[in-house]
XYZ file of C-alpha atoms in Angstrom:
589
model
C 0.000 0.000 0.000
C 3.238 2.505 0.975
C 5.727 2.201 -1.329
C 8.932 4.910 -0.768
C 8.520 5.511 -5.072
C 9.787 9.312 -5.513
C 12.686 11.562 -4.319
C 10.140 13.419 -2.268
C 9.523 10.107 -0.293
C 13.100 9.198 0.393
C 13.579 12.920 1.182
C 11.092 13.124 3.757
C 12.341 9.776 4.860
C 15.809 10.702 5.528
C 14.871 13.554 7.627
C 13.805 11.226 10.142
C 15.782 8.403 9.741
C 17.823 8.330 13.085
C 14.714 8.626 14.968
C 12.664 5.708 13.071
C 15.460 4.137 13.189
C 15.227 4.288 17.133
C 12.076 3.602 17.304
C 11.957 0.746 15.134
C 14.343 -1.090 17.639
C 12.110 0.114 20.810
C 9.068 -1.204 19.305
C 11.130 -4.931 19.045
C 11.688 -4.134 22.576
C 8.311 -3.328 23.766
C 6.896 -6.868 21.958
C 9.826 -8.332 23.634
C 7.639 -9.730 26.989
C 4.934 -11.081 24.755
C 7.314 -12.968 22.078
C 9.398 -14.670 25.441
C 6.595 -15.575 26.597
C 5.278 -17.192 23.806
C 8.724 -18.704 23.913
C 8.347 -20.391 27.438
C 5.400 -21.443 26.376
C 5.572 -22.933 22.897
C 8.190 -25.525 24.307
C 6.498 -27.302 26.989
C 4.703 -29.084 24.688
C 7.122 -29.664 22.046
C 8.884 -30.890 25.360
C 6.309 -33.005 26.999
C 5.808 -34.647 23.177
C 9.279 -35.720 23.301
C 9.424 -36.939 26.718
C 7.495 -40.257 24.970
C 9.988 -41.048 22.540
C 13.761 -42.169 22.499
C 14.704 -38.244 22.464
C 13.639 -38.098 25.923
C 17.054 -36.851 27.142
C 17.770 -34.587 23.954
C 14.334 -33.024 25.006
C 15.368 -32.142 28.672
C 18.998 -30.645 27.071
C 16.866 -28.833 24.326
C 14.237 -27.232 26.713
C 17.128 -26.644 29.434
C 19.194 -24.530 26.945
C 15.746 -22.767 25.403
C 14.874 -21.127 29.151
C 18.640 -20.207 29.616
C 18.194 -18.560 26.487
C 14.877 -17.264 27.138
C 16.362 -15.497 30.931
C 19.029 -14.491 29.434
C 16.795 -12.216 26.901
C 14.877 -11.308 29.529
C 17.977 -9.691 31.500
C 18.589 -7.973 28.307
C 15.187 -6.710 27.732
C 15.576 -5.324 31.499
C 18.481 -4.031 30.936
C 17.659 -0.853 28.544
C 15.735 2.182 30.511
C 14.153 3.908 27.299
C 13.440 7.081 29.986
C 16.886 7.983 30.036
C 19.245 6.171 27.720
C 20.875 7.550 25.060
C 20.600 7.400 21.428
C 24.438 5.177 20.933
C 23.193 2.674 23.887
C 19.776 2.181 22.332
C 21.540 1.562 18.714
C 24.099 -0.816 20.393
C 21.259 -2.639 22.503
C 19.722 -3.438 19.192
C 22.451 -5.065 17.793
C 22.347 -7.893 20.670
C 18.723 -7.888 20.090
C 19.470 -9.391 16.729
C 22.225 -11.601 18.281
C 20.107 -12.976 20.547
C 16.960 -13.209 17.914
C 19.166 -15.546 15.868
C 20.392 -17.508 18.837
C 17.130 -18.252 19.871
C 15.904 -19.204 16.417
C 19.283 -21.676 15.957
C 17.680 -23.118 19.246
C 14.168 -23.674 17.614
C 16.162 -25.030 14.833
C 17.915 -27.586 16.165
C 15.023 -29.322 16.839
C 13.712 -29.931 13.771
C 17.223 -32.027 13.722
C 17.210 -33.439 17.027
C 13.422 -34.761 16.604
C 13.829 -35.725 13.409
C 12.528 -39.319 12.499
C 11.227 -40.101 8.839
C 9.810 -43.118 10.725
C 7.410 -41.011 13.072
C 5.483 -38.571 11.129
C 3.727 -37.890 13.901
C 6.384 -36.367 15.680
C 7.314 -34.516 12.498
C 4.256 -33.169 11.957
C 4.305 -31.532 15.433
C 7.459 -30.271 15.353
C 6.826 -28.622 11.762
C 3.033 -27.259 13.439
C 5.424 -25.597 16.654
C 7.601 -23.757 14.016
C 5.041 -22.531 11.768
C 3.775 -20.914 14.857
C 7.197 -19.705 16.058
C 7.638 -18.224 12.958
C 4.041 -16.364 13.185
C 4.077 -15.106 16.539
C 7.910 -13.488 15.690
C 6.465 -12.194 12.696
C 4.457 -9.803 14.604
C 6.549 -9.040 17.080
C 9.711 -8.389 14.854
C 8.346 -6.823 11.841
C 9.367 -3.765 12.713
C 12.708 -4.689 12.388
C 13.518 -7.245 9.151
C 16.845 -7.819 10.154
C 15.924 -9.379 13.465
C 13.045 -11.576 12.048
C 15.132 -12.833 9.456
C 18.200 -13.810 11.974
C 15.436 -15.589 13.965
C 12.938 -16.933 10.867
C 15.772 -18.359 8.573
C 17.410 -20.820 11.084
C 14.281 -22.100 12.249
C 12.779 -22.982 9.577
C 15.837 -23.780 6.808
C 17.478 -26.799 8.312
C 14.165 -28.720 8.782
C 13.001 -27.658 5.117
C 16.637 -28.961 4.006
C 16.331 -32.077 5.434
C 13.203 -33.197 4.450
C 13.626 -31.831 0.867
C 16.758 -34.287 0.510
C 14.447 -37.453 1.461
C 14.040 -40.252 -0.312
C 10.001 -39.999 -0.030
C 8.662 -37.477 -2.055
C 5.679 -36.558 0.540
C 8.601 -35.114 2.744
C 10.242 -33.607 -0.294
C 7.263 -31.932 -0.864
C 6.529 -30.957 2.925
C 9.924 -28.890 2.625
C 9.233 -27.577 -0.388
C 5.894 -26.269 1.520
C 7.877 -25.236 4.488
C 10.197 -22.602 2.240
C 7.180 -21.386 0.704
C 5.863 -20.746 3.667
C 9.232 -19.272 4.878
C 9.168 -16.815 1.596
C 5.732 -15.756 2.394
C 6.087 -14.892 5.962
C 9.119 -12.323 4.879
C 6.323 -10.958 2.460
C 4.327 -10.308 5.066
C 7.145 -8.914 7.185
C 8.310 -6.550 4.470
C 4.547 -4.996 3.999
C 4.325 -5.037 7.768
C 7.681 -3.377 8.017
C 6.482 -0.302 5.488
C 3.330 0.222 7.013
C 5.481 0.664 10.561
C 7.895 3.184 8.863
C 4.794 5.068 6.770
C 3.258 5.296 10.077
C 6.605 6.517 12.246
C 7.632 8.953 8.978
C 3.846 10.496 9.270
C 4.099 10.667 13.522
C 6.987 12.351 13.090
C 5.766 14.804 10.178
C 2.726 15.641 12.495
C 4.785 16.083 15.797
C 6.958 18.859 13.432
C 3.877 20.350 12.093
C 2.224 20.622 15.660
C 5.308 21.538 16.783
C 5.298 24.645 14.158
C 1.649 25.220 14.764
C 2.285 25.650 18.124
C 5.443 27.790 17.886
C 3.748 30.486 15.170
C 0.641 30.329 17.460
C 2.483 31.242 20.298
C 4.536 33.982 18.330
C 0.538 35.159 17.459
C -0.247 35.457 20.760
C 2.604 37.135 21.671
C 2.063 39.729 18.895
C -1.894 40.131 20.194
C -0.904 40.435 23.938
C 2.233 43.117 23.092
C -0.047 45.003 20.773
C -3.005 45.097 23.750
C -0.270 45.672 26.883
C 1.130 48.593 23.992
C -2.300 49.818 24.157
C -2.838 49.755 27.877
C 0.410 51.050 28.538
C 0.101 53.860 26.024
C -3.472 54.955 27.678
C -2.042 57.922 29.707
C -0.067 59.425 26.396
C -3.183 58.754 24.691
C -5.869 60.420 26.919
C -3.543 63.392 27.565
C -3.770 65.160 24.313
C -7.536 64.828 24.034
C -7.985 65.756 27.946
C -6.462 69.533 26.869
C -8.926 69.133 24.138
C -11.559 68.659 25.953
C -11.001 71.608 28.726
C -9.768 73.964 25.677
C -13.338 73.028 24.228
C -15.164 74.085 27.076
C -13.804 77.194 27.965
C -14.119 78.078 23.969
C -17.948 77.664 23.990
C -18.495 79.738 27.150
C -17.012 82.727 24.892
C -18.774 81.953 21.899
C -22.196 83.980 22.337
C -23.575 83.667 18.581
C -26.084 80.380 17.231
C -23.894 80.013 14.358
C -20.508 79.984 17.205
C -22.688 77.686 19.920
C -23.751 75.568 16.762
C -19.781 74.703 15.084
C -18.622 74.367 19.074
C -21.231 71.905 19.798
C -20.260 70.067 16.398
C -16.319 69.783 18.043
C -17.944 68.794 21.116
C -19.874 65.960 19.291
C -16.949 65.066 17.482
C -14.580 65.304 20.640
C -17.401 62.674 22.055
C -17.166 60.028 19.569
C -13.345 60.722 19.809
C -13.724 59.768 23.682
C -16.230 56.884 23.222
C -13.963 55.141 20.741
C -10.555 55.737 22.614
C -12.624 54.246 25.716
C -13.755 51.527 24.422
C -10.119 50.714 22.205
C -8.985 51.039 25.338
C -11.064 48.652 27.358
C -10.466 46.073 24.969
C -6.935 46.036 25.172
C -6.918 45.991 28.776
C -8.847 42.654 28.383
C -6.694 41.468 25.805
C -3.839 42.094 27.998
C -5.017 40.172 31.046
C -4.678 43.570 33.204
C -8.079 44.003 33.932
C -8.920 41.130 37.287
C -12.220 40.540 38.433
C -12.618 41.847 42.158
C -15.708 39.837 43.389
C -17.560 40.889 46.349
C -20.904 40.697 47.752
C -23.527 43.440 46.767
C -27.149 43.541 46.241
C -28.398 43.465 42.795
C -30.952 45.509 42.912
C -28.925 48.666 44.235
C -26.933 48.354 40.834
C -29.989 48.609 38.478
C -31.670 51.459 40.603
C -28.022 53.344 39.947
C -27.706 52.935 36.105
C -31.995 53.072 35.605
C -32.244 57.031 35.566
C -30.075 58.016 32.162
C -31.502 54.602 30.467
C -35.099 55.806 31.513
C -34.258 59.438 30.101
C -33.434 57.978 26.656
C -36.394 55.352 26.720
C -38.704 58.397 26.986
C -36.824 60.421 24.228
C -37.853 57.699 21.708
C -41.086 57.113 23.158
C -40.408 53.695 24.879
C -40.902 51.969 27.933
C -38.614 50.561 30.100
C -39.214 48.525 33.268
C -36.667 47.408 35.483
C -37.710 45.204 38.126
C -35.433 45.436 41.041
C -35.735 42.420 43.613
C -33.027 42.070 46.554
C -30.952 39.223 45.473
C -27.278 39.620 47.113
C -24.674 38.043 44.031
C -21.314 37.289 44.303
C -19.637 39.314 41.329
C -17.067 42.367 40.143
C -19.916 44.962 40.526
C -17.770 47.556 38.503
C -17.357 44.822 35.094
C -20.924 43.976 35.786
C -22.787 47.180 35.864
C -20.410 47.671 31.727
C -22.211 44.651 30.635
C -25.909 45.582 31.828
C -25.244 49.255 30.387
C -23.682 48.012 27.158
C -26.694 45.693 27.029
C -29.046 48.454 27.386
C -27.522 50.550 24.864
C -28.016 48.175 22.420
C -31.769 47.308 23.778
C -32.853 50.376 23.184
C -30.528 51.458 20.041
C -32.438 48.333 18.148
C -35.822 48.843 19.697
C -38.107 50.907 17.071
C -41.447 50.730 19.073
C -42.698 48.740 22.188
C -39.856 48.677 25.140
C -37.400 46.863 27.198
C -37.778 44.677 30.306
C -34.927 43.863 32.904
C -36.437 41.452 35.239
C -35.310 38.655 37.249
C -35.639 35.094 37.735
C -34.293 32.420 39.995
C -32.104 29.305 38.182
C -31.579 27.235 41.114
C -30.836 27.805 44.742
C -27.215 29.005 44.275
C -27.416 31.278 40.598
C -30.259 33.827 39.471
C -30.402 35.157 35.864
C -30.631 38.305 35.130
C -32.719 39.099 31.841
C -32.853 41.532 29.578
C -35.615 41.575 26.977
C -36.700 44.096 24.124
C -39.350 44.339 21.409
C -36.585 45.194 18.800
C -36.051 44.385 15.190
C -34.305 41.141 16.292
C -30.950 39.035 15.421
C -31.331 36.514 12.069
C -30.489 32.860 14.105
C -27.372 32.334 11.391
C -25.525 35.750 12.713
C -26.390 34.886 16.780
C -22.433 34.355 17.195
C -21.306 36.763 15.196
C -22.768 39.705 17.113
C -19.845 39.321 19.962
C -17.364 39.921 17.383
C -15.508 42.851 16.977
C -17.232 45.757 14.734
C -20.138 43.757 13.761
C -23.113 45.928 13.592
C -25.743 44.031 11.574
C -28.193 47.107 10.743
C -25.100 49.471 10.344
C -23.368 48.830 6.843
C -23.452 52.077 6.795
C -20.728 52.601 9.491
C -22.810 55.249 11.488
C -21.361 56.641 14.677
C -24.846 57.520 15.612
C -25.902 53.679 15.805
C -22.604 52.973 17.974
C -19.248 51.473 17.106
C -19.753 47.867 17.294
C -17.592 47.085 20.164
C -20.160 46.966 23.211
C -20.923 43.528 22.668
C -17.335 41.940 21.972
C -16.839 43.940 25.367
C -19.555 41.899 26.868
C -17.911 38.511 26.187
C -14.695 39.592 27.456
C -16.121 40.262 30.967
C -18.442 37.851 31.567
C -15.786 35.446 30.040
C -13.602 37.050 32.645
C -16.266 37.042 35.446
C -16.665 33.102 34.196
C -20.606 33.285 34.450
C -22.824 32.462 31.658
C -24.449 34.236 29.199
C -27.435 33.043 26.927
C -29.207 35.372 23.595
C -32.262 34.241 22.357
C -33.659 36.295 19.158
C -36.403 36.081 16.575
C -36.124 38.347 13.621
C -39.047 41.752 14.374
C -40.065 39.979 17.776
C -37.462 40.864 19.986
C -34.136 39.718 21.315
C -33.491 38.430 25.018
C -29.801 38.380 26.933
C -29.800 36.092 30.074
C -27.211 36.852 32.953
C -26.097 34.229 35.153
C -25.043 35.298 38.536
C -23.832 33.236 41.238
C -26.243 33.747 44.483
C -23.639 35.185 47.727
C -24.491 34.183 51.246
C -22.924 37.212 52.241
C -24.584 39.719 53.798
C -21.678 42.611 53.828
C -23.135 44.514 50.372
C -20.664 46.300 48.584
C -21.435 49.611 48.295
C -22.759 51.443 45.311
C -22.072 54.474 44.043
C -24.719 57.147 42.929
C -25.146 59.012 40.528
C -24.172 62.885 41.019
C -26.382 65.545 40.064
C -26.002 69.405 39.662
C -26.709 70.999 42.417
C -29.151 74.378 41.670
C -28.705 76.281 44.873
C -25.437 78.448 45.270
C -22.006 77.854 43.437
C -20.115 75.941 45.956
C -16.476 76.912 43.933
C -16.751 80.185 44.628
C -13.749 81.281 45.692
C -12.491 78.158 46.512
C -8.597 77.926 46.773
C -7.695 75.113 44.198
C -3.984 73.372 43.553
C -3.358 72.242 40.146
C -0.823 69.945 40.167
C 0.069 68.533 36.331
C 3.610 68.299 33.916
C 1.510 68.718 30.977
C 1.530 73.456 30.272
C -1.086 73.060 27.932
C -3.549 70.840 30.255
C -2.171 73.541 33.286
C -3.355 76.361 31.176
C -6.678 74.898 30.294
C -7.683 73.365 33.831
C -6.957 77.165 35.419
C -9.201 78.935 33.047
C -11.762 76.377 33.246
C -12.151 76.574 37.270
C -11.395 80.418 37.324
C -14.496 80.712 35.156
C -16.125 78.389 37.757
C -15.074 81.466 40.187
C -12.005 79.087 41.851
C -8.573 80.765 42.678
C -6.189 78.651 41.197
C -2.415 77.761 41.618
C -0.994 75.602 39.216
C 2.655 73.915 39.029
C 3.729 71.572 36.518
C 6.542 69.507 38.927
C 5.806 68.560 42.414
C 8.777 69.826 43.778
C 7.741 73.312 43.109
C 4.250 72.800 44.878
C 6.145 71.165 48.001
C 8.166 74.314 47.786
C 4.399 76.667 47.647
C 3.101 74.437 50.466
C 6.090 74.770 53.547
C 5.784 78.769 51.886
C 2.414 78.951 53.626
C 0.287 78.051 50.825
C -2.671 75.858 52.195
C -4.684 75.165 49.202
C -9.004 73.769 50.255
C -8.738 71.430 47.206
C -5.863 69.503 45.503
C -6.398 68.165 41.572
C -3.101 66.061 40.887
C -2.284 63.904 38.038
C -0.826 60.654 38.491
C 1.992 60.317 36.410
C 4.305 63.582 37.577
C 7.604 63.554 37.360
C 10.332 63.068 40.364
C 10.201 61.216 43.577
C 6.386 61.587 44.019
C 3.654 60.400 41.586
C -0.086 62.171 42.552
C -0.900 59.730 45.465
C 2.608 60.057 47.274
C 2.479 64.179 46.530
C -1.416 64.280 48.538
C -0.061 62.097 51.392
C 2.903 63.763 51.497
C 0.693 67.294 51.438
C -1.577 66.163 53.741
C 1.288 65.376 56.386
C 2.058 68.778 56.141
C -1.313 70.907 56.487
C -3.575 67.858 57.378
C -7.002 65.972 55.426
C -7.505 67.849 51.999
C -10.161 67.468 49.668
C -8.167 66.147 46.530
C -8.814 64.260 43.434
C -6.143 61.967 41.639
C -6.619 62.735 37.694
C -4.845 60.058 35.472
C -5.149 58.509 32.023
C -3.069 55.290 33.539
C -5.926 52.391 33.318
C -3.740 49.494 34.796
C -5.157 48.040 38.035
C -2.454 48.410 39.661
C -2.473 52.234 39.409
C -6.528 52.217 40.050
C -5.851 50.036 43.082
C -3.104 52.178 44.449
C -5.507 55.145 44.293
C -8.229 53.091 45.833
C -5.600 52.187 48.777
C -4.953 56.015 49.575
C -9.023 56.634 49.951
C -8.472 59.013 46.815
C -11.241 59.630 44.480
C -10.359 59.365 40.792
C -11.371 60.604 37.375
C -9.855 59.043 34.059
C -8.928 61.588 31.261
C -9.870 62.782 29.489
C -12.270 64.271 32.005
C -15.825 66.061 31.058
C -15.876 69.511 32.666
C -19.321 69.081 33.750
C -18.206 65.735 35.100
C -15.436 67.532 37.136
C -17.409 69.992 38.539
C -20.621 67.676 39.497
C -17.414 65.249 41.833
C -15.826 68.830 43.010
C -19.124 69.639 43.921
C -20.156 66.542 45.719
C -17.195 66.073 47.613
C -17.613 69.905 49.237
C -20.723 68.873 50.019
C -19.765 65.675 52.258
């Protein structure tokens, strides 16, 4: 069926010819046990059948030398530890292993000479039925190697085919005729066997090289995925920094811009600058995932207190397009990352209502079993086609948006979704019929916890007074151009600013008597202090300080090194409005 035909054969062949040629001589070993044993066997009988006749005592010497023989392979067989030897003591043990393969069949052979009687034909016959099976148990266990079965076959069977081919009686010349033909066709069978072995060892080792390569360019793949995300994550801060000047330049523009055409091109920019931040965000997210940076942090919290803190904006946009939304909030306590979970219910409900045309959405929930609860989220939107159900988690896959339409989102919410509940390891099922409505099912572990973690809320603008009046702000940030922006921003807000771009020179301002009522610091500064060391170190000084730690750094270790301090945070690039409503809030506590 194999046959080694063309030059790309042999080729592929000779690349692997050391190790087949190893293994070839372990296999031999491995049937070793099995062939001794049928060894051991095979001559009590021929033994016991002798016993009766006048080779009695030639039967004793005969089956005395055969076990000698037969331990003596043994020892060898135990010899060789295939763990650890090397590849000259495996190639040497397989030359005894043919030495020994031929002694033992010069063994068998001598008693088709010792037992020999034209008179008994009997005893012929038996002798000639134990070598015939000799010859085909060794043909199984030594095809592997020709060589060997050969040193064992041909003096086993040739001296008894000899003899009885130069009889007198032409029955026995014909029985060794028979017995050579037999011989022939058993080294047929070897030699097939024998290419199958190789064909099989030549494609083992082909696949072990490909999966070998597979493995290596997969891993060189990943590599190039995870560097590109950690480049990413790393690169958030230089990335947010540009647009966070943006952003504050923007705002203090359209407070001087008094005429509808002005307020109309400066809310274009700040539509623009939105999309800008949405997309950088989310990039950003993903990477983060990617890169294995973002951990879950599971704690206890009730359920319910997270959809009664993201249900006002969602119910704000329901009405806007004229739908309903109903989210029913039952006390269930869950065991989760309540910061990765509230993403996927918002991202979820972005899309609900983005794809719901008339009708509404429903959040409700629904026991699964006494340790999990799932978490739905139905609408009465235009539906997912059944064939494109797995798609919708990939990357930039917006079904109803060929059109590429920032309006309609960027595509990404979803793929975000898999990420976290992949990395929160709990479930998540979609059922969808095309203009019926589309269903997401949460499951969340049940906690028996009782210690709720708690939940933000959401700030709003406060109507009375402005609370910055004349409130004595340090800015604290290396960036001039994000220095220049944040003091006109909060000097319009009626603040009396001091900025410094090192923190050296604000140490310097505060043991000069400067005792500032609110601190804003970025992370990142320059020297021996980054923002969290520089409030601590402030704070030493002049005592507790209202401050807020800006930073575009998204790596948890930064966010949990801020959490450590007690700071409060904001990401660039910052809203101003968003700014304000924390500066507020925190005055107010």
């Amino acid at each position: 069926m194999f046959r080694f035909t063309n030059q790309q054969s042999s080729t592929d062949l000779g690349r692997y010819q050391q190790k087949i040629d190893l293994e070839k001589i372990l296999i031999a070993h491995r049937n070793c046990p099995a062939t001794l044993i049928g060894n051991a066997l095979g001559a009590i009988p021929m033994t016991l059948v002798m016993q009766n006749t006048a080779y009695s005592l030639s039967a004793i010497s005969w089956f005395s030398v055969l076990y000698l023989l037969i331990m003596v392979r043994w020892w060898h067989y135990k010899s060789l530890d295939t763990t650890h030897a090397d590849t000259e003591t495996i190639f040497h043990y397989g030359k005894v292993q043919v030495l020994l393969a031929c002694l033992s069949g010069c063994v068998w052979g001598s008693a088709g000479i010792l037992f020999f009687d034209a008179a008994q034909i009997s005893n012929i016959a038996f002798v000639i039925l134990t070598l015939v099976c000799m010859l085909a148990g060794s043909l199984a266990s030594l095809s592997a190697r020709p060589i060997a079965y050969a040193a064992f076959a041909l003096p086993v069977m040739l001296p008894l085919s000899l003899i009885m081919l130069f009889q007198d009686e032409r029955f026995y010349n014909w029985m060794g005729f028979g017995a050579i033909v037999y011989l022939a066709a058993t080294f047929a069978f070897c030699l097939n066997l024998y290419k199958v072995i190789i064909q099989s060892l030549k494609l083992q080792y082909e696949n072990l090289d490909l999966i070998k390569d597979l493995q290596e360019q997969k891993e060189v793949a990943d590599k190039a995925n995870r560097d590109k995300s950690r480049f990413l994550a790393s690169a958030s801060h230089d990335l947010r920094q540009p647009l966070h000047a943006v952003n504050l330049f923007t705002e203090l523009l359209s407070q001087k811009l008094t005429s509808p055409s002005q307020q109309q091109d400066i809310g274009n920019i700040q539509q623009g600058l939105q999309s800008l931040n949405e997309l950088l965000d989310v990039l950003l997210d993903m990477s983060r995932l990617d890169a294995d940076i973002v951990h879950a942090n599971r704690v206890s919290f009730d359920i319910s207190s997270l959809l009664e803190k993201i249900e006002p904006p969602f119910q704000h946009d329901a009405s806007r397009y004229q739908l309903s939304l109903n989210i029913e909030k039952t006390p269930y306590t869950v065991f989760s990352d309540p910061l990765l979970l509230e993403r996927v219910i918002t991202n979820l409900l972005v899309n609900a209502i983005r794809y719901t045309k008339q009708g509404g959405v429903e959040v409700f929930i629904s026991e699964k079993d006494k340790t999990h609860i799932q978490l739905h989220i139905a609408d009465t939107g235009i539906g997912i086609p059944k064939s494109s159900l797995n798609d919708i988690f990939d990357e930039f896959v917006q079904l109803h948006n060929p059109e590429r339409n920032r309006q309609k989102g960027l595509g990404l919410g979803l793929a975000i979704v898999r990420r976290i509940m992949n990395l929160l390891e709990h479930p998540i099922q979609i059922h969808s019929q095309v203009n019926k409505g589309t269903e997401v099912i949460l499951c969340l572990p049940l906690s028996n916890e009782q210690n709720n973690a708690e939940g933000s809320t959401t700030p709003k603008l406060s109507s009375r007074q402005n609370k910055l009046e004349n409130l004595n702000v340090m800015i604290v940030d290396n960036e001039v151009s994000i220095v220049e922006a944040m003091t006109a921003l909060l000097n319009s807000w009626g603040c009396d600013c001091r900025a410094f771009t090192s923190t050296a020179t604000a140490i310097e301002a505060i043991k000069d008597g400067e005792k500032p009522d609110f601190l804003l610091v970025d992370y990142r500064m320059p020297g021996d202090y980054n923002g969290c060391a520089f409030v601590s170190y402030i704070e030493s000084i002049i005592g507790k300080t209202s401050a807020i730690i800006i930073t575009g750094d998204t790596s948890e270790a930064v966010i949990n090194e801020i959490k450590h301090h007690g700071f409060l945070r904001l990401q660039k690039p910052i809203k101003p409005v968003q700014l304000r409503l924390l500066m507020e809030k925190i005055l107010q506590r």
